[in-house]
XYZ file of C-alpha atoms in Angstrom:
166
model
C -0.130 -0.064 0.069
C 1.775 3.196 -0.778
C 1.146 6.064 1.023
C -0.988 8.876 0.591
C -1.706 12.103 1.907
C -4.802 11.745 4.370
C -7.582 13.891 6.171
C -7.551 11.784 9.259
C -8.567 13.349 12.481
C -5.442 12.770 14.807
C -6.144 11.442 18.179
C -5.732 13.820 20.904
C -4.045 12.766 24.255
C -1.400 10.268 25.095
C -0.138 7.776 22.148
C 1.824 4.757 22.649
C 3.906 3.620 19.921
C 5.529 -0.062 19.026
C 8.465 -1.300 17.151
C 7.576 -4.689 16.998
C 10.131 -7.317 16.333
C 10.401 -10.947 16.184
C 11.513 -11.392 20.209
C 10.826 -7.944 21.487
C 8.525 -4.878 21.252
C 9.766 -1.791 21.870
C 7.067 0.745 23.459
C 7.327 4.503 23.808
C 4.647 7.434 24.919
C 4.421 10.974 24.532
C 2.746 13.497 26.824
C -0.525 14.114 26.731
C 0.149 17.424 24.869
C 2.110 15.355 21.963
C 5.168 17.359 22.220
C 7.914 14.671 22.998
C 8.317 11.072 23.016
C 10.128 9.062 25.401
C 10.840 5.063 25.532
C 8.508 3.280 28.049
C 9.498 -0.262 27.992
C 10.235 -3.322 26.187
C 7.985 -6.373 26.397
C 9.583 -9.797 25.695
C 7.457 -11.597 23.298
C 6.022 -15.005 24.318
C 2.804 -15.649 23.007
C 0.390 -13.567 21.133
C -2.268 -13.383 24.006
C 0.317 -12.704 26.693
C 1.806 -9.974 24.544
C -1.678 -8.296 23.358
C -2.183 -8.663 27.256
C 0.832 -6.596 28.145
C 0.144 -4.178 25.689
C -3.602 -3.578 27.011
C -2.224 -3.160 30.525
C 0.031 -0.360 29.124
C -2.756 0.919 27.353
C -4.715 1.537 30.424
C -1.793 2.494 32.691
C -1.026 5.195 30.346
C -4.521 6.171 29.258
C -3.195 6.188 25.650
C -5.603 7.240 23.089
C -4.220 5.601 19.987
C -1.303 3.092 19.215
C 1.363 4.193 16.536
C 2.911 1.035 15.210
C 6.033 1.032 13.023
C 5.500 -0.452 9.845
C 8.870 -1.542 8.170
C 9.000 -0.497 4.497
C 11.532 -1.123 2.140
C 14.054 1.265 1.626
C 12.278 2.384 -1.750
C 9.064 2.852 0.268
C 7.450 -0.358 -0.865
C 5.966 -3.215 1.434
C 7.519 -6.503 1.629
C 6.764 -9.540 3.164
C 7.303 -8.205 7.067
C 5.539 -5.179 6.528
C 2.363 -7.521 5.183
C 3.380 -9.382 8.660
C 2.985 -6.165 10.945
C -0.160 -4.889 9.219
C -1.822 -8.917 10.234
C -0.386 -8.694 13.489
C -1.250 -5.167 14.114
C -5.313 -6.257 12.884
C -5.156 -8.731 15.490
C -3.832 -6.255 18.091
C -6.830 -3.998 17.243
C -9.243 -6.670 17.577
C -7.671 -8.022 20.925
C -7.424 -4.371 22.557
C -10.825 -3.776 21.612
C -12.159 -7.166 23.444
C -9.694 -6.426 26.431
C -10.297 -3.177 27.019
C -14.149 -3.070 26.043
C -13.765 -0.286 23.447
C -11.867 -0.191 19.856
C -8.610 1.774 20.234
C -7.077 3.440 16.655
C -4.081 1.642 15.474
C -2.067 3.976 12.879
C 0.995 2.884 11.069
C 3.815 5.045 10.485
C 7.157 4.484 8.691
C 9.823 2.988 10.711
C 12.683 3.094 8.054
C 16.002 3.609 10.011
C 14.268 3.992 13.424
C 16.865 1.557 15.070
C 20.090 3.499 13.374
C 18.673 6.606 14.988
C 18.048 4.877 18.100
C 21.750 3.363 17.993
C 22.875 6.966 17.652
C 20.953 8.314 20.540
C 22.410 5.240 22.645
C 26.062 5.425 21.052
C 27.659 4.696 24.468
C 25.151 1.760 25.033
C 25.187 -1.143 23.231
C 21.851 -2.358 24.460
C 19.516 -4.307 22.183
C 16.507 -3.851 24.601
C 17.130 -0.419 25.357
C 17.440 0.523 21.291
C 13.908 -1.335 20.966
C 12.478 1.340 23.331
C 14.332 4.106 21.846
C 13.270 2.914 18.555
C 9.819 2.886 19.408
C 10.218 6.685 20.824
C 11.852 7.762 17.314
C 8.887 6.174 15.302
C 6.419 8.043 17.964
C 8.475 11.534 17.746
C 8.660 11.444 13.703
C 4.709 11.065 13.809
C 4.594 14.000 16.208
C 6.631 16.115 14.179
C 4.923 15.439 11.044
C 1.471 15.416 12.246
C 1.578 19.157 12.179
C 2.619 19.378 8.894
C 0.027 20.267 6.354
C 0.137 17.242 4.858
C 0.812 13.793 6.843
C 1.527 10.557 4.896
C -1.149 7.953 5.509
C 0.186 4.444 5.426
C -2.634 3.139 6.965
C -4.941 2.613 10.138
C -7.197 0.467 11.791
C -10.225 1.914 13.433
C -12.418 -0.769 14.439
C -16.222 -0.497 15.483
C -17.346 -0.998 19.010
C -18.293 -4.572 19.622
C -22.475 -5.206 19.358
C -23.652 -6.016 22.421
């Protein structure tokens, strides 16, 4: 899916960002005014249900209004197998969060190209893969925050589930 400019209303309040890897999920959060992102934690992946439950707890604890999910695009901007896998995973996450929290939460995709390299530069002295994952999530979130105020924000996709029928 090629990015397009969008007219989506951007969620207000705190946002949670995810850098989803095979072994770990880096998590970052921003302040309620969406000025600055900071690394929050790293989830060591176990099972899908355990991972989603841990993320739901973080969403509740941080009172996040949306999740920004890093999308691993190829360097030419195209989507490969990994990006498609992340899209499927994020759809499952959106459904799990709706079930666990009782209400839908938007999941917004954002280009994560070079976020790990930026995180490595930030943590130049510390060669800590776990810290890098959370820092990469913060880089993704800060990029989203910086661009959302621009006249045109690129749209890499979004998942907005309807509330569950009762």
